[in-house]
Coordinates of C-alpha atoms in Angstrom, one line a residue:
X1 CA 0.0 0.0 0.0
X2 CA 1.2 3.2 -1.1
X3 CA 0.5 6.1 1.9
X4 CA 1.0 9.7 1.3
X5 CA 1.1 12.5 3.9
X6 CA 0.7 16.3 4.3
X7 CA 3.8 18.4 4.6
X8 CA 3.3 19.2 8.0
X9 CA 3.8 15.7 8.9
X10 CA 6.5 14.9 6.8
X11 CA 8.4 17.9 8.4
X12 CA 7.7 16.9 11.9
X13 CA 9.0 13.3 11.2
X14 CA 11.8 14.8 9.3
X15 CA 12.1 16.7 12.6
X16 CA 11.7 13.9 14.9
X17 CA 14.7 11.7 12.9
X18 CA 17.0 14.9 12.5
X19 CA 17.4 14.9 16.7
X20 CA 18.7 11.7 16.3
X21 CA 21.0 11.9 13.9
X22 CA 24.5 13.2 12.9
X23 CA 23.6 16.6 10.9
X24 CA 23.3 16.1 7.1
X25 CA 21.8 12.2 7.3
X26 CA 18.8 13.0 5.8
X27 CA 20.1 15.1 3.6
X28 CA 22.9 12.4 2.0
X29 CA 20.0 9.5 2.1
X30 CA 18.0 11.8 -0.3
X31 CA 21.0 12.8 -1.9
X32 CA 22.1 9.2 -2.9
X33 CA 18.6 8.4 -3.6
X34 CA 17.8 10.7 -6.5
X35 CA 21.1 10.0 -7.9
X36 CA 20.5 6.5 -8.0
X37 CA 17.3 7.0 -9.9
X38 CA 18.7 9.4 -12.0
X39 CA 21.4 6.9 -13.3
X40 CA 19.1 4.5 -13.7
X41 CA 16.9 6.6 -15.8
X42 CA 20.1 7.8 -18.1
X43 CA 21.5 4.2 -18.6
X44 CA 24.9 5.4 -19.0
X45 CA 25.9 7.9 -16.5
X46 CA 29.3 8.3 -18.2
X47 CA 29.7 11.3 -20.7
X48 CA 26.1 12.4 -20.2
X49 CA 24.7 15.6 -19.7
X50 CA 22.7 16.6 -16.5
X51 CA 21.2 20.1 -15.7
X52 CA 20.2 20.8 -12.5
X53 CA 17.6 23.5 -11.9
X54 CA 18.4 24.7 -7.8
X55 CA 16.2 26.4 -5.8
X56 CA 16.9 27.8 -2.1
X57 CA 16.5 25.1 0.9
X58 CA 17.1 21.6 1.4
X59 CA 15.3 20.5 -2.0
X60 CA 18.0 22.5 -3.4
X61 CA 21.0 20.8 -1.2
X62 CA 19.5 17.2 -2.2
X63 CA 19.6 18.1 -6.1
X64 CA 23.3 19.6 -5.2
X65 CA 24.5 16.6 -3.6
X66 CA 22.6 14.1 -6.1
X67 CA 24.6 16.1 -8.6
X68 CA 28.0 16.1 -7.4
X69 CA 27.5 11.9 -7.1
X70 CA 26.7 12.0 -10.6
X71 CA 29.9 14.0 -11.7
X72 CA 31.9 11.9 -9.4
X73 CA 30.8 9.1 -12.1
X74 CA 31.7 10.7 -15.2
X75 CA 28.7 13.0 -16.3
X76 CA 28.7 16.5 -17.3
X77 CA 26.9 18.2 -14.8
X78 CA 25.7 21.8 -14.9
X79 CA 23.6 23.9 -12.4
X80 CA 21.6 27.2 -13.0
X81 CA 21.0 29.0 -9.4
X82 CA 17.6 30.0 -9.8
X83 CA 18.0 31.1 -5.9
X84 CA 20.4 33.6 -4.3
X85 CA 20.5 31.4 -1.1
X86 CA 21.4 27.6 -2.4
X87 CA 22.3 25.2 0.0
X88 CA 26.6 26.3 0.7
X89 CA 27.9 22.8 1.1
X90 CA 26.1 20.9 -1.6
X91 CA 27.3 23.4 -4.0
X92 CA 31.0 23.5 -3.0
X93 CA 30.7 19.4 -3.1
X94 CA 29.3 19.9 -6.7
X95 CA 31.9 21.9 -7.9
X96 CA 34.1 19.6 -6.1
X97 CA 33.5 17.1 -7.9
X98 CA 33.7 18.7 -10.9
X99 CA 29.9 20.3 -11.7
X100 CA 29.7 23.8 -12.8
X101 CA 27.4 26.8 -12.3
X102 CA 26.2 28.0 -15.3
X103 CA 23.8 31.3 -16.9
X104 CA 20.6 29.7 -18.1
X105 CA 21.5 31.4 -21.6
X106 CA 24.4 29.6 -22.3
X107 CA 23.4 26.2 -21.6
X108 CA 23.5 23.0 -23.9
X109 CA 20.7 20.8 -24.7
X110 CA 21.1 18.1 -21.5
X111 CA 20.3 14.6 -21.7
X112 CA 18.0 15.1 -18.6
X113 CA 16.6 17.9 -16.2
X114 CA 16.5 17.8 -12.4
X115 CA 13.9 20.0 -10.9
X116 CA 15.0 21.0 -7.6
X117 CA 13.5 24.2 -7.7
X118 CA 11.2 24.3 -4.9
X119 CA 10.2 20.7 -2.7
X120 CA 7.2 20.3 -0.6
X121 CA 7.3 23.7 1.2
X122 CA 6.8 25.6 -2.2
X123 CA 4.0 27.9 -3.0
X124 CA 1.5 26.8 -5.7
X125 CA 3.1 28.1 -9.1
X126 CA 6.2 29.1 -10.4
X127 CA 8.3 32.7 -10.6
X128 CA 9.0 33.6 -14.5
X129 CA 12.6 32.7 -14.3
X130 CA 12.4 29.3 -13.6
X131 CA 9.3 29.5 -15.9
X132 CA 11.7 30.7 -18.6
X133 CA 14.3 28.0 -17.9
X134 CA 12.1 24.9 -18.2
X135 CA 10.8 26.5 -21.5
X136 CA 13.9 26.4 -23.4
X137 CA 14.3 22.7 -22.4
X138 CA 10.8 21.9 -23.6
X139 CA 11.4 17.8 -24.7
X140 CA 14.1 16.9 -22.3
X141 CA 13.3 14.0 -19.7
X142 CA 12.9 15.4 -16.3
X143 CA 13.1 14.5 -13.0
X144 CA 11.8 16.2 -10.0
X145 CA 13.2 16.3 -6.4
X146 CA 10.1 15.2 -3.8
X147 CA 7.7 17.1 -5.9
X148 CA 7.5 18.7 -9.4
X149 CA 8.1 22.1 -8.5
X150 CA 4.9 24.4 -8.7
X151 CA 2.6 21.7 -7.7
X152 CA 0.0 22.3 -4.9
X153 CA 1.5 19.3 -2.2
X154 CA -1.2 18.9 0.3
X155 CA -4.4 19.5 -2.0
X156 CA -3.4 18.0 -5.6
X157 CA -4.3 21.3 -7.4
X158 CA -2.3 22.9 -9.5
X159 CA -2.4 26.4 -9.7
X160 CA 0.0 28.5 -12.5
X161 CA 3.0 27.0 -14.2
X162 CA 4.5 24.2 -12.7
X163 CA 6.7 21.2 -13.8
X164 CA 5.4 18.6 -15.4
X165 CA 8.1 15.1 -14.6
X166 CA 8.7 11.8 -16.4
X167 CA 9.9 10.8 -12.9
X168 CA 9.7 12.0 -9.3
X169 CA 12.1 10.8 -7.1
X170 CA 10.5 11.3 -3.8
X171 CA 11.4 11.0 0.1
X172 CA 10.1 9.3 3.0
X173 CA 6.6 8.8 2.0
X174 CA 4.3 9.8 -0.8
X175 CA 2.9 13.1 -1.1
X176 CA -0.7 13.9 -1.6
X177 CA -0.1 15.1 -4.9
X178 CA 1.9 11.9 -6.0
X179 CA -1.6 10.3 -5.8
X180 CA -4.1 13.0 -6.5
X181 CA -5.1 14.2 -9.6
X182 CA -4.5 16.6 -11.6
X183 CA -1.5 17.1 -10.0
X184 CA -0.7 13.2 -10.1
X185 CA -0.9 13.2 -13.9
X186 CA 2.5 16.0 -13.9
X187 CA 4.4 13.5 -11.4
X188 CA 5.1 10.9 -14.0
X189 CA 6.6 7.8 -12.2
X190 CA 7.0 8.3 -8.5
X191 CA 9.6 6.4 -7.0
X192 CA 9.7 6.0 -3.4
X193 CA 13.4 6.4 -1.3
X194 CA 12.8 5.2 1.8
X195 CA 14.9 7.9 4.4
X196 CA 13.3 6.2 7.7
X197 CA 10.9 8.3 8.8
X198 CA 8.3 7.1 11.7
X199 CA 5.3 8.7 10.3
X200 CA 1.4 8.6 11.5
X201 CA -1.9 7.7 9.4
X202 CA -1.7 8.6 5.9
X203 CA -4.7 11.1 4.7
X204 CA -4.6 9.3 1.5
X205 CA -4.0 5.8 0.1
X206 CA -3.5 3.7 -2.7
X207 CA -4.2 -0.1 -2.6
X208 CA -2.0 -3.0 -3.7
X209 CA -2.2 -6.0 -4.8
X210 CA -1.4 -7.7 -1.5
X211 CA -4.0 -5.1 0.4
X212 CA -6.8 -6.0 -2.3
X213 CA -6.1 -9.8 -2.3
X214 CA -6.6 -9.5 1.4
X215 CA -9.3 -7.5 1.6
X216 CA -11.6 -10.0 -1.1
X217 CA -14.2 -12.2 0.8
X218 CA -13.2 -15.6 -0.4
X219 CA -15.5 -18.7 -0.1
X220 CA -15.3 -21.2 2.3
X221 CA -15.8 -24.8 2.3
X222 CA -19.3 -24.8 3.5
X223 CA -20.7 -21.4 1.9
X224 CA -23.5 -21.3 -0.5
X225 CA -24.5 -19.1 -2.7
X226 CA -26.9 -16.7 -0.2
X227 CA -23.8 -17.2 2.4
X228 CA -21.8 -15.4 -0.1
X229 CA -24.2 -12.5 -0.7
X230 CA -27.1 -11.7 -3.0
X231 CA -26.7 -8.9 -5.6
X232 CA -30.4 -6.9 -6.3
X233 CA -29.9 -4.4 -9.3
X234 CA -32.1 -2.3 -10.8
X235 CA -30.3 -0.5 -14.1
X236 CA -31.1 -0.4 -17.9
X237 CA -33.9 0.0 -19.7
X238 CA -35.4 -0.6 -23.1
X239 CA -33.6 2.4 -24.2
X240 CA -30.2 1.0 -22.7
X241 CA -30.4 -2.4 -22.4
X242 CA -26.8 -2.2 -22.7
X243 CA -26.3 -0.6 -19.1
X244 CA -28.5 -3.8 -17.2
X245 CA -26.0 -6.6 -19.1
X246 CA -23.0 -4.6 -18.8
X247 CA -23.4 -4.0 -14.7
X248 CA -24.9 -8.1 -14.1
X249 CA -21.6 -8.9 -16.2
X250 CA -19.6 -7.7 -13.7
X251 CA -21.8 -8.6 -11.0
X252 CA -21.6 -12.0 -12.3
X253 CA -18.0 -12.7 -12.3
X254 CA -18.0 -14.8 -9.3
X255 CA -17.3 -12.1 -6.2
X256 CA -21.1 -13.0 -4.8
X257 CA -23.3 -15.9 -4.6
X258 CA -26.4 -15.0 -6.9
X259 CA -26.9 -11.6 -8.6
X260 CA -30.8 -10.8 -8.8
X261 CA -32.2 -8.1 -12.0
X262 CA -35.2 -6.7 -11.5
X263 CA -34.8 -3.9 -13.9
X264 CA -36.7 -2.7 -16.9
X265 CA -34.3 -4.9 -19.5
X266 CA -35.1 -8.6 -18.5
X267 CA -34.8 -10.1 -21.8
X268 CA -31.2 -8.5 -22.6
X269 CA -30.4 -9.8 -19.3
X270 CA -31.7 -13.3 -19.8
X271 CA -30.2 -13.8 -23.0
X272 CA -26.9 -13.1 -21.6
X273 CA -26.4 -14.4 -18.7
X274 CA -28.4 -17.6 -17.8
X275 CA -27.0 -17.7 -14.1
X276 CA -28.9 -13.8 -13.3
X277 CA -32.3 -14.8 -11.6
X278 CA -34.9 -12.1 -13.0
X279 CA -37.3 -11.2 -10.4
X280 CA -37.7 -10.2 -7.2
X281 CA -36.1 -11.4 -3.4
X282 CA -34.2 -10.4 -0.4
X283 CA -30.5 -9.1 -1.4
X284 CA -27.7 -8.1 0.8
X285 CA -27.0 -5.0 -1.3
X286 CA -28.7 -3.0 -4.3
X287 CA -27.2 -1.5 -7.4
X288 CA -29.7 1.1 -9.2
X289 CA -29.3 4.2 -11.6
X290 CA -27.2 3.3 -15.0
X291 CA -29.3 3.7 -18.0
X292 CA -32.9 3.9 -15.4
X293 CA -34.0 7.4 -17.2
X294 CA -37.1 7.8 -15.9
X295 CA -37.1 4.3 -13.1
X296 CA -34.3 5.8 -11.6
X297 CA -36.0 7.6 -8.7
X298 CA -38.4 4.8 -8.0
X299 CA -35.5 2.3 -8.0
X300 CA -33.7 4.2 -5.6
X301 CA -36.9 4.9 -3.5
X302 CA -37.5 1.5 -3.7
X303 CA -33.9 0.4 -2.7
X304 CA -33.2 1.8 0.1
X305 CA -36.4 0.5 1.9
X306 CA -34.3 -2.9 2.1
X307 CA -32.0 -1.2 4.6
X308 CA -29.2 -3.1 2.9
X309 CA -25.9 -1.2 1.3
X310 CA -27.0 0.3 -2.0
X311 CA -24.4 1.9 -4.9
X312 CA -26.1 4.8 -6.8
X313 CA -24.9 5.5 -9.8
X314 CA -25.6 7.7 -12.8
X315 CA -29.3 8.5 -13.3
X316 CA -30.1 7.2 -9.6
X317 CA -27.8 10.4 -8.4
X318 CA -30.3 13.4 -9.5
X319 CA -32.6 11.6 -6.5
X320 CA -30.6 11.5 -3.6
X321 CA -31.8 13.6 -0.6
X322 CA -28.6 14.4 1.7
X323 CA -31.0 15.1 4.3
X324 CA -32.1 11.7 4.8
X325 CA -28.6 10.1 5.5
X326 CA -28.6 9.3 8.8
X327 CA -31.7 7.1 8.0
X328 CA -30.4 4.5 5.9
X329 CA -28.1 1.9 5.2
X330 CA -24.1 2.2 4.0
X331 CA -24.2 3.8 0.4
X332 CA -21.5 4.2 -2.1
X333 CA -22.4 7.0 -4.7
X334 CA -20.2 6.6 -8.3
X335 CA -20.4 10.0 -9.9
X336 CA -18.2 11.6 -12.5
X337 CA -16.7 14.8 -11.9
X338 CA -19.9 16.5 -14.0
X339 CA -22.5 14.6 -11.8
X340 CA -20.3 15.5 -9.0
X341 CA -20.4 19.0 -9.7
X342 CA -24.5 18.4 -10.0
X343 CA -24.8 17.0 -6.4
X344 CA -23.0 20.0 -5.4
X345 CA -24.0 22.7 -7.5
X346 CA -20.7 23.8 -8.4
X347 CA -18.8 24.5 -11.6
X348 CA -17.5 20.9 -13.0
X349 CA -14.8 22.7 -13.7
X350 CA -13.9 23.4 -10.2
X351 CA -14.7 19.6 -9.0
X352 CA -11.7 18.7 -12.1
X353 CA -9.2 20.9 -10.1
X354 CA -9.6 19.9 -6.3
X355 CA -10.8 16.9 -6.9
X356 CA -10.3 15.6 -3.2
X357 CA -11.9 18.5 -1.7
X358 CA -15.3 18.1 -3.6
X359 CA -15.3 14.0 -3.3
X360 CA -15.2 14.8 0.2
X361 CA -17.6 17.7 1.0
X362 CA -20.2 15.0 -1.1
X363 CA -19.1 12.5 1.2
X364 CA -19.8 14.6 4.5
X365 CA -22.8 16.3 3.0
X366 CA -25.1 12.9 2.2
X367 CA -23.4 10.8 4.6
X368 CA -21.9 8.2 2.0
X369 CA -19.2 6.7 0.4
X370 CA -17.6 8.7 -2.7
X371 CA -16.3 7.4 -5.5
X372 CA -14.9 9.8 -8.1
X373 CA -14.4 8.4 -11.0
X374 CA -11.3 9.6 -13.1
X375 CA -7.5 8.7 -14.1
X376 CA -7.7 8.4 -10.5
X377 CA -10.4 7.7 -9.1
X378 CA -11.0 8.4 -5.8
X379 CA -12.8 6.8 -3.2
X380 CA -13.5 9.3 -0.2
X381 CA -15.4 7.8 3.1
X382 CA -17.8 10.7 5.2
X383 CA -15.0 10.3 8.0
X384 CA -12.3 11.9 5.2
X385 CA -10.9 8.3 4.4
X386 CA -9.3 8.7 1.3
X387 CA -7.8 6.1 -1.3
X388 CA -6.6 6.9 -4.7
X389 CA -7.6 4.4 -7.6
X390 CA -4.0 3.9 -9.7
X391 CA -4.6 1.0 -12.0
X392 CA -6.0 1.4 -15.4
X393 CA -5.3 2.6 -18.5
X394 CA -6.9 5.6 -20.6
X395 CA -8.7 2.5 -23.0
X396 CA -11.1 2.4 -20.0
X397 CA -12.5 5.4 -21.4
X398 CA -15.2 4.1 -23.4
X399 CA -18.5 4.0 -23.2
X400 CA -20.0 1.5 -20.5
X401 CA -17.1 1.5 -18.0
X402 CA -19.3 2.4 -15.5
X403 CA -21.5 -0.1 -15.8
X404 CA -19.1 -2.5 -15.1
X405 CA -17.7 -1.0 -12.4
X406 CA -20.6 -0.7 -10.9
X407 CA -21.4 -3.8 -11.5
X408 CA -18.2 -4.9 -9.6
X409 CA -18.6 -2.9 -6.4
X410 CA -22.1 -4.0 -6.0
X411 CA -21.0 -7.9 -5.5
X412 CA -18.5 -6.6 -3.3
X413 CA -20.7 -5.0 -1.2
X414 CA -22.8 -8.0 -1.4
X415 CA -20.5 -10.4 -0.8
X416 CA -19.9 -8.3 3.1
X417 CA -17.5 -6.1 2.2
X418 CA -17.8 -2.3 3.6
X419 CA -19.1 0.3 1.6
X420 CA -15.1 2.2 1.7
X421 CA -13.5 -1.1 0.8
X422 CA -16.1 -2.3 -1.3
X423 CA -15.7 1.0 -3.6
X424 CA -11.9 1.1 -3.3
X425 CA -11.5 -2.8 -3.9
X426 CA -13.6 -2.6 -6.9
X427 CA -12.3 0.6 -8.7
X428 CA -8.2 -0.9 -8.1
X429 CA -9.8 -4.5 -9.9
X430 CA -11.3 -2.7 -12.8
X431 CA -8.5 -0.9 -13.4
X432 CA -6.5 -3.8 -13.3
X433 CA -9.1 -5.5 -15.6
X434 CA -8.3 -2.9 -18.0
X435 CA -4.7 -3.1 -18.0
X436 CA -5.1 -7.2 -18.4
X437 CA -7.3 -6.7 -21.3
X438 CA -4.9 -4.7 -22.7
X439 CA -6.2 -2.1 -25.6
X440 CA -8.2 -1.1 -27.4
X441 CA -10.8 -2.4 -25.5
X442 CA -14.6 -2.1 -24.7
X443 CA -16.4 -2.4 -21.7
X444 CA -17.6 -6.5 -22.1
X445 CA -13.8 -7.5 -22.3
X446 CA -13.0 -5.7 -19.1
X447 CA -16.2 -7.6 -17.4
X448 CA -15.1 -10.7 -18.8
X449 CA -11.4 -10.2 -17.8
X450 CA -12.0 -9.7 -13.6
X451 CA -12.3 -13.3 -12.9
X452 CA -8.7 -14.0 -14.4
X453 CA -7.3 -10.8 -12.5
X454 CA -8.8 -12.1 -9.2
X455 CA -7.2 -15.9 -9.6
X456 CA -3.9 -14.6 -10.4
X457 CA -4.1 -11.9 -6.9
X458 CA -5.3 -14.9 -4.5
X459 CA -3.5 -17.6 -6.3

């Protein structure tokens, strides 16, 4: 499990370890770190041409230091001050070792970039000069120190210019931003140097394969199928039949006992999948909303008199009432950053830019599980929970991918899962769907390729 923290805590661990320490530790385990990843991302260290990008503070010592290990090895490495106060050490060990400070003007085309230009206690945005500076190496691989520089840490957000990274090279413990989007998406590949901090709860994280294998309810030698949980949906319509065969699909891969349809599309259903029972009965959990139109709000009225965990999705979502959620079972809500913005009447614009912040005022606001969907998708519980969603591929978007997704959280919840797992488990194993299907791909192939991602995670 990947586990990211605010800055504040990261500094008061950083703090903590510092007291206990001979001065500079840290500093040289971050040091060696970056360099390390560097190399690796070069190849051949020898002969090649590194430009480092220095801000003031320790960012800026740790992309000194990194430097100087690199010249020790043979490259050609060149540093534009883009602060008057650079850490005084790591610069004399880089021109030490044979690094040079150089005007921005008068620099050659490098083989890769190092962004040290601010780290995690930077502002949102970026001053013109460094601005200027990453323009005229537009193209060239680069690699950010902790944090592309310009990127809002704690929120995800970005605000102005900022860096965007091929690779991140980051310290102690992921950052909110290494897992939130849009910020996320300018990180490239995050790699993780651990530096020993102690560190407390994470406010976000991101499931593994381990944490998902362990977190599926497996059968036992004497369940049956209404031991294992009974799916109830309600989606599709003759309009969309499409949306009712896509979600039972999923439902259908083998994560419950029985999946029960008693939508408005019972023929589609039939004739795909002989196992679906059509017709009414008692369910552990409900699934309503995808391609409903107009059966939407009865579905949902009608679902949540069951007092059993019930996922709302699409149409379902113009008929919640946040006033009633302290009467009524666990619910998972699967909104896209537009219906998002609906439930909240705000700009979808806005819920695209803090994308945590709004999945989590929904979640507070009608007492339920959040899932976001997105390149990350984010599942957000009313006590702030938070886990980022970083399987997948962009061929998931394609028409349907909802459907089977929520499909796929519904047995979850079904099968006992939580309403925070059963969102979180589902979103990481249809991403991962995805990515087995490879692409292109539509929305049937990633239904029918969940049952081979779950035997190869509890194999």
């Amino acid at each position: 499990m990947r586990r990211a923290h605010r800055v504040e805590q990261v500094r008061a661990a950083e703090a903590e370890l510092m007291g206990r320490l001979p001065e500079g530790t840290l500093m040289q385990r971050a040091a060696a770190g970056l360099a390390t990843a560097v190399a690796d991302l070069l190849g051949t260290v020898y002969g090649a041409r590194v430009l480092l990008l220095v801000g003031s503070g320790d960012n800026g010592g740790d992309t000194l230091y990194a430097g100087a290990r690199l010249a020790a090895r043979g490259a050609g490495v060149q540093a534009v001050l883009l602060s008057e106060r650079v850490h005084p050490a790591g610069l004399a060990e880089l021109r030490r070792r044979g690094g040079r400070v150089v005007d921005p003007a008068h620099v050659r085309r490098p083989d890769v970039l190092v962004d040290g230009i601010v780290g995690i206690g930077g502002c949102p945005g970026l001053r013109p000069d460094a601005a200027a500076v990453l323009a005229r190496h537009e193209g060239v691989p680069v690699v950010a120190v902790d944090v592309p520089s310009g990127v809002d840490v704690d929120t995800g957000r970005l605000d102005g210019d900022h860096v965007r990274a091929d690779l991140t090279v980051t310290f102690g413990t992921h950052k909110v931003c290494h897992l939130v989007d849009p910020a996320a998406e300018a990180c490239g590949t995050v790699h993780l140097v651990d530096i020993g901090l102690d560190l407390p709860e994470p406010v976000v994280e991101a499931l593994g394969p381990d944490d998902v294998a362990g977190l599926l309810r497996l059968p036992r030698a004497f369940d049956h199928k209404y031991t294992r949980g009974v799916l109830g949906i309600r989606t599709g319509s003759p309009g969309y039949p499409g949306a009712a065969v896509l979600g039972t699909a999923a439902a259908n891969g083998g994560l419950c006992g029985m999946v029960r349809y008693s939508g408005a599309a019972p023929e589609a259903v039939r004739a795909a999948h002989p196992e679906v029972v059509v017709g009414e009965g008692r369910v552990q959990a409900w699934l309503v909303g995808s391609g409903s139109g107009d059966d939407a709000g009865p579905g949902l009225e009608r679902a949540l008199q069951d007092d059993v965990p019930v996922l709302v999705d699409a149409d379902a979502l113009l008929h919640l009432d946040p006033a009633a959620g302290t009467e009524r079972a666990g619910l998972v809500l699967t909104p896209h950053a537009g219906e998002l913005a609906s439930l909240l009447g705000v700009d979808r614009g806005r819920v695209e830019a803090d994308q945590l912040r709004y999945a989590r005022e929904a979640a507070q606001r009608y007492d339920a599980v959040v899932l976001l969907k997105g390149r990350h998708t984010l599942t957000v519980a009313p006590d702030g929970r938070a886990r980022a969603t970083t399987t997948g591929n962009a061929w998931l978007a394609v028409a349907g991918s909802g459907d089977v997704l929520g499909g796929l959280v519904g047995a979850l919840l079904a099968s006992g899962l939580g309403p925070f797992d059963a969102a979180s488990v589902g979103s990481w194993l249809h991403g991962a769907a995805a990515t087995y299907a490879g692409g292109p791909l539509n929305a049937s192939q990633v239904a029918r390729a969940i049952p081979s991602v779950v035997r190869a995670l509890v194999r």
